[in-house]
PDB file of C-alpha atoms in Angstrom:
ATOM      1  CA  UNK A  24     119.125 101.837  59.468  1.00  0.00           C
ATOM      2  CA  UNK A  25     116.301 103.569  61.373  1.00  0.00           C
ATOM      3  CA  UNK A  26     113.818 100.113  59.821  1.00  0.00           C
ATOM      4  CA  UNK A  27     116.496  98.010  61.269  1.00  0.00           C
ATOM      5  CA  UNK A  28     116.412  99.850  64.600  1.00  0.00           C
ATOM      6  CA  UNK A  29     112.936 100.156  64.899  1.00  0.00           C
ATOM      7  CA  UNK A  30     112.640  96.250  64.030  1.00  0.00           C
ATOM      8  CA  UNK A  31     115.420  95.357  67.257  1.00  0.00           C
ATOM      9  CA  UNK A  32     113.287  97.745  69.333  1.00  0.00           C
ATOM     10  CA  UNK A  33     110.050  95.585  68.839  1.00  0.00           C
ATOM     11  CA  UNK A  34     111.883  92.526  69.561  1.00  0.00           C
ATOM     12  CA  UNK A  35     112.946  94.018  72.835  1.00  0.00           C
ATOM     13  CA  UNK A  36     109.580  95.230  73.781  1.00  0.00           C
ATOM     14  CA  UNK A  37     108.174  92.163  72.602  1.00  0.00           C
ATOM     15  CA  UNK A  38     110.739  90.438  74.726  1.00  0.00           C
ATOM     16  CA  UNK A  39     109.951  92.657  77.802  1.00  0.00           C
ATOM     17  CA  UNK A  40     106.311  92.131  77.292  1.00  0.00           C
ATOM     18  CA  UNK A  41     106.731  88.100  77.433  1.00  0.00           C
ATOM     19  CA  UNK A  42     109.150  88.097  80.318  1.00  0.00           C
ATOM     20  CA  UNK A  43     106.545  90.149  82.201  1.00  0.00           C
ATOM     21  CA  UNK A  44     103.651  87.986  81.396  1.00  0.00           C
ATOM     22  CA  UNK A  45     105.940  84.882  82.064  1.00  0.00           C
ATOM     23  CA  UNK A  46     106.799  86.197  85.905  1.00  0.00           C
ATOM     24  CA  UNK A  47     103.415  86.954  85.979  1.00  0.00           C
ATOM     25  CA  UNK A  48     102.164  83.566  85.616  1.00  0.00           C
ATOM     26  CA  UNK A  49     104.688  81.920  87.550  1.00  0.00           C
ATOM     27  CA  UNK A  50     103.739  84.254  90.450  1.00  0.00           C
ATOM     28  CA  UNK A  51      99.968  83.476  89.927  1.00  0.00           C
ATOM     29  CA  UNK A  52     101.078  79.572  89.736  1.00  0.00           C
ATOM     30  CA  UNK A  53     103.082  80.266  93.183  1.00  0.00           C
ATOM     31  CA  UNK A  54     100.045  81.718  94.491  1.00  0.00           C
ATOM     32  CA  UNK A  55      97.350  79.253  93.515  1.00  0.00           C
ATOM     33  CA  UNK A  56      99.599  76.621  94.793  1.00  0.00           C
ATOM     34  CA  UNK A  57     100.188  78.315  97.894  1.00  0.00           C
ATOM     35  CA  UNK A  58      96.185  78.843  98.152  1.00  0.00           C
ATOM     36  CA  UNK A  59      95.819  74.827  97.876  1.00  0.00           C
ATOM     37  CA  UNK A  60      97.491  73.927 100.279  1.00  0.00           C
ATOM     38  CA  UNK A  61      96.522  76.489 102.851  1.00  0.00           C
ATOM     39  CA  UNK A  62      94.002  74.701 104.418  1.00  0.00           C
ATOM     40  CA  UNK A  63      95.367  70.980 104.303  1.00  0.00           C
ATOM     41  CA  UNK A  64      98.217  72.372 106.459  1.00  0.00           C
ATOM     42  CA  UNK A  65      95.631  74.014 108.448  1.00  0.00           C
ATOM     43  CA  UNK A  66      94.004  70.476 108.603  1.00  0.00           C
ATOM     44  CA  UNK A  67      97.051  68.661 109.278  1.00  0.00           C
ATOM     45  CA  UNK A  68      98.290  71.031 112.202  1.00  0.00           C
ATOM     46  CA  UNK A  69      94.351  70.483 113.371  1.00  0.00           C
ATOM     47  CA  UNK A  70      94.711  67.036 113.518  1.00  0.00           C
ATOM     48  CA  UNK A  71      98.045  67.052 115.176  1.00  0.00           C
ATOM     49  CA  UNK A  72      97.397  69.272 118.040  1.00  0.00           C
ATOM     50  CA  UNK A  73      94.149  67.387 118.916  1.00  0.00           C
ATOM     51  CA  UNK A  74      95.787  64.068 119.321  1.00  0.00           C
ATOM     52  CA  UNK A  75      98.511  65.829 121.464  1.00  0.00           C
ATOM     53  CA  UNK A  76      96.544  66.922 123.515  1.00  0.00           C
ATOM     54  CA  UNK A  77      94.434  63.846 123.606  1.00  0.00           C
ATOM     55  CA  UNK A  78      97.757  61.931 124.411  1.00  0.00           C
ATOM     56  CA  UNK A  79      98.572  64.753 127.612  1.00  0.00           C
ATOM     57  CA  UNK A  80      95.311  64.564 128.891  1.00  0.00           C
ATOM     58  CA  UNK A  81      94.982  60.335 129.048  1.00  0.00           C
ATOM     59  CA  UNK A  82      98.238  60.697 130.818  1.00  0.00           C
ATOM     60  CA  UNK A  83      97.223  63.380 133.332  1.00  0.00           C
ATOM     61  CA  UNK A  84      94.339  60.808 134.246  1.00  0.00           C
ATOM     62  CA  UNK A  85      96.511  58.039 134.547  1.00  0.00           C
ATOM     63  CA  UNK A  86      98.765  60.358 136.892  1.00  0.00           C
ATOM     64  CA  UNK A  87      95.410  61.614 138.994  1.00  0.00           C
ATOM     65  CA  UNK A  88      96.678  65.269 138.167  1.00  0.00           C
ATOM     66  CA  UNK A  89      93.295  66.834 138.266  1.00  0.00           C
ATOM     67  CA  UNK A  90      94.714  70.000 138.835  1.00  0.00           C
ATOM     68  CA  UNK A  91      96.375  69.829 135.596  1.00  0.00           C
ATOM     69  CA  UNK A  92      93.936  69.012 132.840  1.00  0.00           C
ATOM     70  CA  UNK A  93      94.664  72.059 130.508  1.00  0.00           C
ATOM     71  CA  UNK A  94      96.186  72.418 127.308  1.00  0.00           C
ATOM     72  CA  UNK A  95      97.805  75.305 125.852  1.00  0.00           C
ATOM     73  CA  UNK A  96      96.631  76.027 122.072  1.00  0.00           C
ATOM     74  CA  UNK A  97      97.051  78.256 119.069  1.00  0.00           C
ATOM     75  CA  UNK A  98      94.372  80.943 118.947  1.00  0.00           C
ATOM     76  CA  UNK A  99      94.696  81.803 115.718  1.00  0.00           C
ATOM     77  CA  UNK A 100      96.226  80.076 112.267  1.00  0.00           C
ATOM     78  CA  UNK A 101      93.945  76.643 112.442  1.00  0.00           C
ATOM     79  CA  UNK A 102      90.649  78.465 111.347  1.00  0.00           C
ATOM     80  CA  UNK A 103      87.810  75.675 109.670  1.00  0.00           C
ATOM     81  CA  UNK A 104      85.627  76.919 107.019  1.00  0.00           C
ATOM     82  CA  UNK A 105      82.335  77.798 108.315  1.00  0.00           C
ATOM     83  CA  UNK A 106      82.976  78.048 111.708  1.00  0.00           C
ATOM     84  CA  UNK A 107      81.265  81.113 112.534  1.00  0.00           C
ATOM     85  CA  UNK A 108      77.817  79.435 111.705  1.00  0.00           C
ATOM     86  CA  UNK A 109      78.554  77.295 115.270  1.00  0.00           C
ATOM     87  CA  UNK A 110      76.404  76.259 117.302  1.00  0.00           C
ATOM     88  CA  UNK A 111      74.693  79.880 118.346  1.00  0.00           C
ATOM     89  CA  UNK A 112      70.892  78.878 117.260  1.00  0.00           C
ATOM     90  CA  UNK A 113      69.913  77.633 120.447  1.00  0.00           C
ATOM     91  CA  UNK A 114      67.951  80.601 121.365  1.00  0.00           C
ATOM     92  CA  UNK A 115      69.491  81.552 124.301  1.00  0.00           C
ATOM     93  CA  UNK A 116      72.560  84.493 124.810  1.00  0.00           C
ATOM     94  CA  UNK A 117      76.098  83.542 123.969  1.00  0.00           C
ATOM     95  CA  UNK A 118      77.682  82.258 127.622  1.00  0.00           C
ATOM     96  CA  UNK A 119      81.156  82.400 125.559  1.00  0.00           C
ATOM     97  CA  UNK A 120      80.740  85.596 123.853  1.00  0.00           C
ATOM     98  CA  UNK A 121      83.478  87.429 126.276  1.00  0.00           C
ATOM     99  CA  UNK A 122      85.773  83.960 126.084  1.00  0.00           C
ATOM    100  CA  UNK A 123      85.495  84.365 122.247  1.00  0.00           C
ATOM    101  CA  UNK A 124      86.546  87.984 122.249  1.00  0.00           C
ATOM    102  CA  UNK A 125      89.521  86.681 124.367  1.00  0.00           C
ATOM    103  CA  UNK A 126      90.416  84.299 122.143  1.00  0.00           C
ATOM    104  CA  UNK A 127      91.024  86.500 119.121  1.00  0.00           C
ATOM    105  CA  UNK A 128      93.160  88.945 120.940  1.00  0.00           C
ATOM    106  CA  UNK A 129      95.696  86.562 122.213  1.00  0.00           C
ATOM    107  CA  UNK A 130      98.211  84.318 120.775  1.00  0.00           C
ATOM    108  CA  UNK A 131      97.731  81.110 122.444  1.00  0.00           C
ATOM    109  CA  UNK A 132      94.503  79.912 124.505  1.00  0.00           C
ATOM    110  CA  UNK A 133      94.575  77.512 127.245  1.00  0.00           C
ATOM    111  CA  UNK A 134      91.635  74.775 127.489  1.00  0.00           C
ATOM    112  CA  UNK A 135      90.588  73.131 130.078  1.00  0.00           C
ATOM    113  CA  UNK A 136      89.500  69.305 129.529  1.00  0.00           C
ATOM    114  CA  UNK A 137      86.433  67.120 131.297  1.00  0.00           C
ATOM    115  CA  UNK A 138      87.623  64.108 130.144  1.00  0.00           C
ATOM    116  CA  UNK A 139      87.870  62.087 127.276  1.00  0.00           C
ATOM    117  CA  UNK A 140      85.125  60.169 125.130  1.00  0.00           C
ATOM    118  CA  UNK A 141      86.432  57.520 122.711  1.00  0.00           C
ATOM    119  CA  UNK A 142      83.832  55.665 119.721  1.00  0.00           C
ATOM    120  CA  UNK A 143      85.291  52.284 118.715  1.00  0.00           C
ATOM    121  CA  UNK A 144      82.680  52.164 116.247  1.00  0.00           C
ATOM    122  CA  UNK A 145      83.941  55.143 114.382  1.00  0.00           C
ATOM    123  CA  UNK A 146      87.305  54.860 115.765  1.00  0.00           C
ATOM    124  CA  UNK A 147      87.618  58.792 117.185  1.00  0.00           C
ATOM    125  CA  UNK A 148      89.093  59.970 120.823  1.00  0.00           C
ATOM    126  CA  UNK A 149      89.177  63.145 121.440  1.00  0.00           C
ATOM    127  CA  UNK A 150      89.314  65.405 124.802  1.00  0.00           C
ATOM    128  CA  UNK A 151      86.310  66.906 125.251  1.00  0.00           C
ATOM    129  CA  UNK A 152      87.145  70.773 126.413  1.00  0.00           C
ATOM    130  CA  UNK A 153      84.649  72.554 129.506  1.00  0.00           C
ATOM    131  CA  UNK A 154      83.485  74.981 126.182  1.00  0.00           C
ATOM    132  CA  UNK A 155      82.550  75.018 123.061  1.00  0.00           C
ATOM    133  CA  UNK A 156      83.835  77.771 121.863  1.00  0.00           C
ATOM    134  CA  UNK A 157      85.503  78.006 118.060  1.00  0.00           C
ATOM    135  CA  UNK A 158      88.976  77.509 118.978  1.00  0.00           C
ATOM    136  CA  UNK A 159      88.190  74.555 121.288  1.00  0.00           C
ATOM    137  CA  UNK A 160      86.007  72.829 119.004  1.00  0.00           C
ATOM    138  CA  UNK A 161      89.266  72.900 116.519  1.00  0.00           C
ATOM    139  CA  UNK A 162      91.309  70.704 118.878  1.00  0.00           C
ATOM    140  CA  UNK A 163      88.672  68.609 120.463  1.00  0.00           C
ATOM    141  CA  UNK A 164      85.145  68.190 121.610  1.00  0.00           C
ATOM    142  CA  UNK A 165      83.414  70.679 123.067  1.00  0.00           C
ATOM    143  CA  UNK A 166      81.047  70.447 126.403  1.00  0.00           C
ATOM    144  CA  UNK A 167      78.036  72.367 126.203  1.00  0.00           C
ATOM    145  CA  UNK A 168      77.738  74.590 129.448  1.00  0.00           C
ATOM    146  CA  UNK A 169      74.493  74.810 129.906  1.00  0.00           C
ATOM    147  CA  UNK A 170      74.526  71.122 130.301  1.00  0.00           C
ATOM    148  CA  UNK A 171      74.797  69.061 132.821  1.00  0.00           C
ATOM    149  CA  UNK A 172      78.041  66.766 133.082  1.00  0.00           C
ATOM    150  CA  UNK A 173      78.709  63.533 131.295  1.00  0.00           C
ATOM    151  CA  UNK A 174      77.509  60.332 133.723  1.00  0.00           C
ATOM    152  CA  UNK A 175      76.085  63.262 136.033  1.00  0.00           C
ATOM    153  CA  UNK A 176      71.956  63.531 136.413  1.00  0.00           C
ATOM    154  CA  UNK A 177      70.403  65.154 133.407  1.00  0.00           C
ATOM    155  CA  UNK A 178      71.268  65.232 130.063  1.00  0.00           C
ATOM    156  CA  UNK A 179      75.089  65.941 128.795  1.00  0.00           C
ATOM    157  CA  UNK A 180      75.711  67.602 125.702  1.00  0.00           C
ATOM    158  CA  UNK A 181      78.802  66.934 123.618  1.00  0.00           C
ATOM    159  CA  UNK A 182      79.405  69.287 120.466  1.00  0.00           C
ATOM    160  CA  UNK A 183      82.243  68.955 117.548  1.00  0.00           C
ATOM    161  CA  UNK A 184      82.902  69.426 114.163  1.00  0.00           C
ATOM    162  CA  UNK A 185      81.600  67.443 110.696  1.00  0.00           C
ATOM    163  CA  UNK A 186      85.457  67.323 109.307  1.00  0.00           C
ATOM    164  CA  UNK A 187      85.253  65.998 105.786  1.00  0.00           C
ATOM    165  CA  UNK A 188      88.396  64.119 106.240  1.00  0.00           C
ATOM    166  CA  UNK A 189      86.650  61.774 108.596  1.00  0.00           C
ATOM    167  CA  UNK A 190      87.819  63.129 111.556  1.00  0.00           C
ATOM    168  CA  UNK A 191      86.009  64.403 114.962  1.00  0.00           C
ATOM    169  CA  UNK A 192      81.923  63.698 114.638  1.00  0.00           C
ATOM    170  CA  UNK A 193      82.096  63.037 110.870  1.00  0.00           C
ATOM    171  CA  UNK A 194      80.895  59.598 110.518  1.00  0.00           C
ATOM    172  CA  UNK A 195      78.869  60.055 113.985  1.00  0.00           C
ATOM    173  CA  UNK A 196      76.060  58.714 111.552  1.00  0.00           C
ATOM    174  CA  UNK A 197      77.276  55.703 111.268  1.00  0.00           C
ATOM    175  CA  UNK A 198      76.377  55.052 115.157  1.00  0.00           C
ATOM    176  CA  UNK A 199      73.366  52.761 114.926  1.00  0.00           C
ATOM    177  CA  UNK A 200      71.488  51.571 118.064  1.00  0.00           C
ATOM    178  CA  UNK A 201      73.014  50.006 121.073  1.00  0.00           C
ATOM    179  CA  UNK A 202      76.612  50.792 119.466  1.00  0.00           C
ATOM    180  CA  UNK A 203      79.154  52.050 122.638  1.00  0.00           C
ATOM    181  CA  UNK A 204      80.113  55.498 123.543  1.00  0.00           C
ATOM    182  CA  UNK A 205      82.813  55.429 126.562  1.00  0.00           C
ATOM    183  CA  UNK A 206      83.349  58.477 128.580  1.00  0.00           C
ATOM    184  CA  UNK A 207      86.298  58.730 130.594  1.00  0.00           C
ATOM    185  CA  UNK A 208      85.946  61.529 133.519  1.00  0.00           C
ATOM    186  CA  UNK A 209      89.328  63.339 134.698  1.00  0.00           C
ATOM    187  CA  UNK A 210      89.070  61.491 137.722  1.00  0.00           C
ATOM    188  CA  UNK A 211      89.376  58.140 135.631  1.00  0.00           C
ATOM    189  CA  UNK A 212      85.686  57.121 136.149  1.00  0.00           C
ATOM    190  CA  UNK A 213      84.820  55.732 133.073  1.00  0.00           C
ATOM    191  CA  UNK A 214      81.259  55.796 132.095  1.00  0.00           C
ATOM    192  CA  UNK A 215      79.616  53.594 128.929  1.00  0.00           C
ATOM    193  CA  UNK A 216      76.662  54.968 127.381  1.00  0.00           C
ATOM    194  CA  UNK A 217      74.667  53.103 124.451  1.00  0.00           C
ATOM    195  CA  UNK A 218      72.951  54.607 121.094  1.00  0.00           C
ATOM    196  CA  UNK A 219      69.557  54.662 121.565  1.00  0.00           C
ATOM    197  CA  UNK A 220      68.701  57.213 119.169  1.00  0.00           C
ATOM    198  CA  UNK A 221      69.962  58.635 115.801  1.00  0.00           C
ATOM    199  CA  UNK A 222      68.279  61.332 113.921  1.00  0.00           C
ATOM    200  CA  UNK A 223      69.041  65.002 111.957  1.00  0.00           C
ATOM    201  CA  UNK A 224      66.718  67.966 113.078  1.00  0.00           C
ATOM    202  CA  UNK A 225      66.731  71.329 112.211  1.00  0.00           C
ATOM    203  CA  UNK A 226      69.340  73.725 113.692  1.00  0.00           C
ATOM    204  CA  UNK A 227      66.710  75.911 114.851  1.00  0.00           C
ATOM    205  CA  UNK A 228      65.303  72.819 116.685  1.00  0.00           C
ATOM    206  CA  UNK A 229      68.683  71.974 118.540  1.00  0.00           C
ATOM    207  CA  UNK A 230      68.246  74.030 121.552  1.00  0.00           C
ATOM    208  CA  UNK A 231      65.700  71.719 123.291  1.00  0.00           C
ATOM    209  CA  UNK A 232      68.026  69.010 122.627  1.00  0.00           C
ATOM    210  CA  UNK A 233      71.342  70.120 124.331  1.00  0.00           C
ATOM    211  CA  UNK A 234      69.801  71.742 127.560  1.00  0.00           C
ATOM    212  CA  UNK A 235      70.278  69.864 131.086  1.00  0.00           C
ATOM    213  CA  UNK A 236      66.853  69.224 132.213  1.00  0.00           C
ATOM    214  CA  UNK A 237      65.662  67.353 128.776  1.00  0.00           C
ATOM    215  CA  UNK A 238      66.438  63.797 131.019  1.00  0.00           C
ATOM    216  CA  UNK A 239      65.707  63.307 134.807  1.00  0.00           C
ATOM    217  CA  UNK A 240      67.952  60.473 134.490  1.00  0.00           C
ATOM    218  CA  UNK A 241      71.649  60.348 133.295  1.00  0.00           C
ATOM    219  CA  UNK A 242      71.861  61.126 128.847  1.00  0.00           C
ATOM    220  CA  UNK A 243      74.155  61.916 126.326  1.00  0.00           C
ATOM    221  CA  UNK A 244      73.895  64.115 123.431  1.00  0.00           C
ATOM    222  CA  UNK A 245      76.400  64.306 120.810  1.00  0.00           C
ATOM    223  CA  UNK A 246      76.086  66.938 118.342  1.00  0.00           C
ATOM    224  CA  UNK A 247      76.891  67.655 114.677  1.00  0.00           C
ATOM    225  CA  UNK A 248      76.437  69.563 111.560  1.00  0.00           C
ATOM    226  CA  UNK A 249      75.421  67.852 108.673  1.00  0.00           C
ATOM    227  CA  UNK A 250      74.704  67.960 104.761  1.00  0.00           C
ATOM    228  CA  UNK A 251      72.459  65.529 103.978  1.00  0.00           C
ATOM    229  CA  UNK A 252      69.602  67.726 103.617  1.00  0.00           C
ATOM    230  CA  UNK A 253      71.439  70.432 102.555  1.00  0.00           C
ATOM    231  CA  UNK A 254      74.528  72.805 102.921  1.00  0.00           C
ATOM    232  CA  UNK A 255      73.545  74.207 106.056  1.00  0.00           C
ATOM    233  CA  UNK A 256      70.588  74.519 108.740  1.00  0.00           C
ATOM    234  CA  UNK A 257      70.630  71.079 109.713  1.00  0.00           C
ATOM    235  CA  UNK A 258      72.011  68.568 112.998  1.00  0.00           C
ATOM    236  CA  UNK A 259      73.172  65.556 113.434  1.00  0.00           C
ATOM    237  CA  UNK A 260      72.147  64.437 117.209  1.00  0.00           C
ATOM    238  CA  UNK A 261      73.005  60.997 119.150  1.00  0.00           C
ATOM    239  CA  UNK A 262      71.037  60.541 121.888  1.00  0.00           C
ATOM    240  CA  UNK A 263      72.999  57.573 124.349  1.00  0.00           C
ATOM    241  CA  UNK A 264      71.828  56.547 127.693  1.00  0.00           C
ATOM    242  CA  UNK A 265      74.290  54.966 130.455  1.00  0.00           C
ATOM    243  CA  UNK A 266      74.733  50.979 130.025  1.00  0.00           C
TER     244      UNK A 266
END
């Protein structure tokens, strides 16, 4: 009798055990899954919220509401991967650094747009956003302060991200020479710039690049990261003059 108990008691611990480990990998399965799809929900809501707000600010220019060319976004949940590196190599103190701060203690942030600058080539429109600050580079493009202003005297720098899905400045080299980059102001004045030069540099390089004075007359600089040389420590930059 006590064999025959001692037998049904290992089947029931056995039984136990292999439960366990069963709701144990389910929960791991539940997990990984959940882990996968993290970020192309993070992408998709990306992607969403930039077009929506591409969409409100067209029709804000259309309306001549200058005094309404914001747009209220999430300040936290839409993270990319990487985005700390930024754009902080160019040698100078971080203008944003107390805009930043801001950011990550509230629950929404509201940007406010320059305009927007649309590449038939590589079929992208985006707003491009008076900062370039993490969460605006998420939902847009992002002007570089220190710059001067797109169409304006001096040279304009436009940043945004290398989004492996294709979106934002991803395929930016694929912009060959004399290719069109339109900028529309919030004012509706549109302003076409052509490519007149393509080329990656180092990011440590980028700084004289992007500042104001690089042009006496009217440039455009759009900026990237890029891989071809390696995972990090390199830029893609498009340098465009007005048509």
């Amino acid at each position: 009798m006590k064999r025959i108990d001692a037998h049904k008691g290992s089947k029931r611990t056995k039984k136990i055990i292999n439960s366990g480990l069963l709701a144990i990998s389910i929960l791991l399965l539940v997990a990984g899954i959940i882990l996968l799809l993290i970020e192309p929900i993070k992408r998709f809501n990306r992607k969403k919220i930039s077009e929506e707000a591409r969409v409100a600010i067209s029709e804000k220019i259309e309306e001549s509401d200058q005094a309404q060319m914001t747009f209220v976004v999430p300040a936290t949940g839409n993270e990319v991967a990487g985005e700390e590196d930024g754009y902080d190599v160019m040698d100078e103190p971080d203008e944003d650094e107390d805009t930043v701060f801001e950011e990550e203690m509230v629950d929404k942030v509201t940007l406010n747009s320059i305009g927007i600058l649309t590449i038939d080539k590589i079929n992208i429109s985006y707003s491009v956003w008076d900062v370039a600050t993490k969460v605006s580079l998420r939902y847009g493009l992002g002007h570089y302060p220190a710059s001067a202003m797109p169409g304006e005297a001096g040279n304009a720098t436009i940043l945004g991200h290398n989004y492996k899905d294709g979106t934002m400045f991803h395929n930016l080299g694929k912009l060959s020479k004399g290719d069109k980059v339109v900028f529309q102001s919030i004012d509706g004045t549109e302003t076409v710039f052509e490519v007149k030069e393509s080329k990656i540099i180092k990011a440590t390089d980028l700084y004289k690049y992007v500042k104001s004075d690089v042009s006496k007359s009217s440039q455009l600089t759009l900026v990237t990261c890029t891989y071809e040389y390696g995972n990090k420590g390199w830029r893609r930059i498009v340098i465009c003059k007005p048509v």
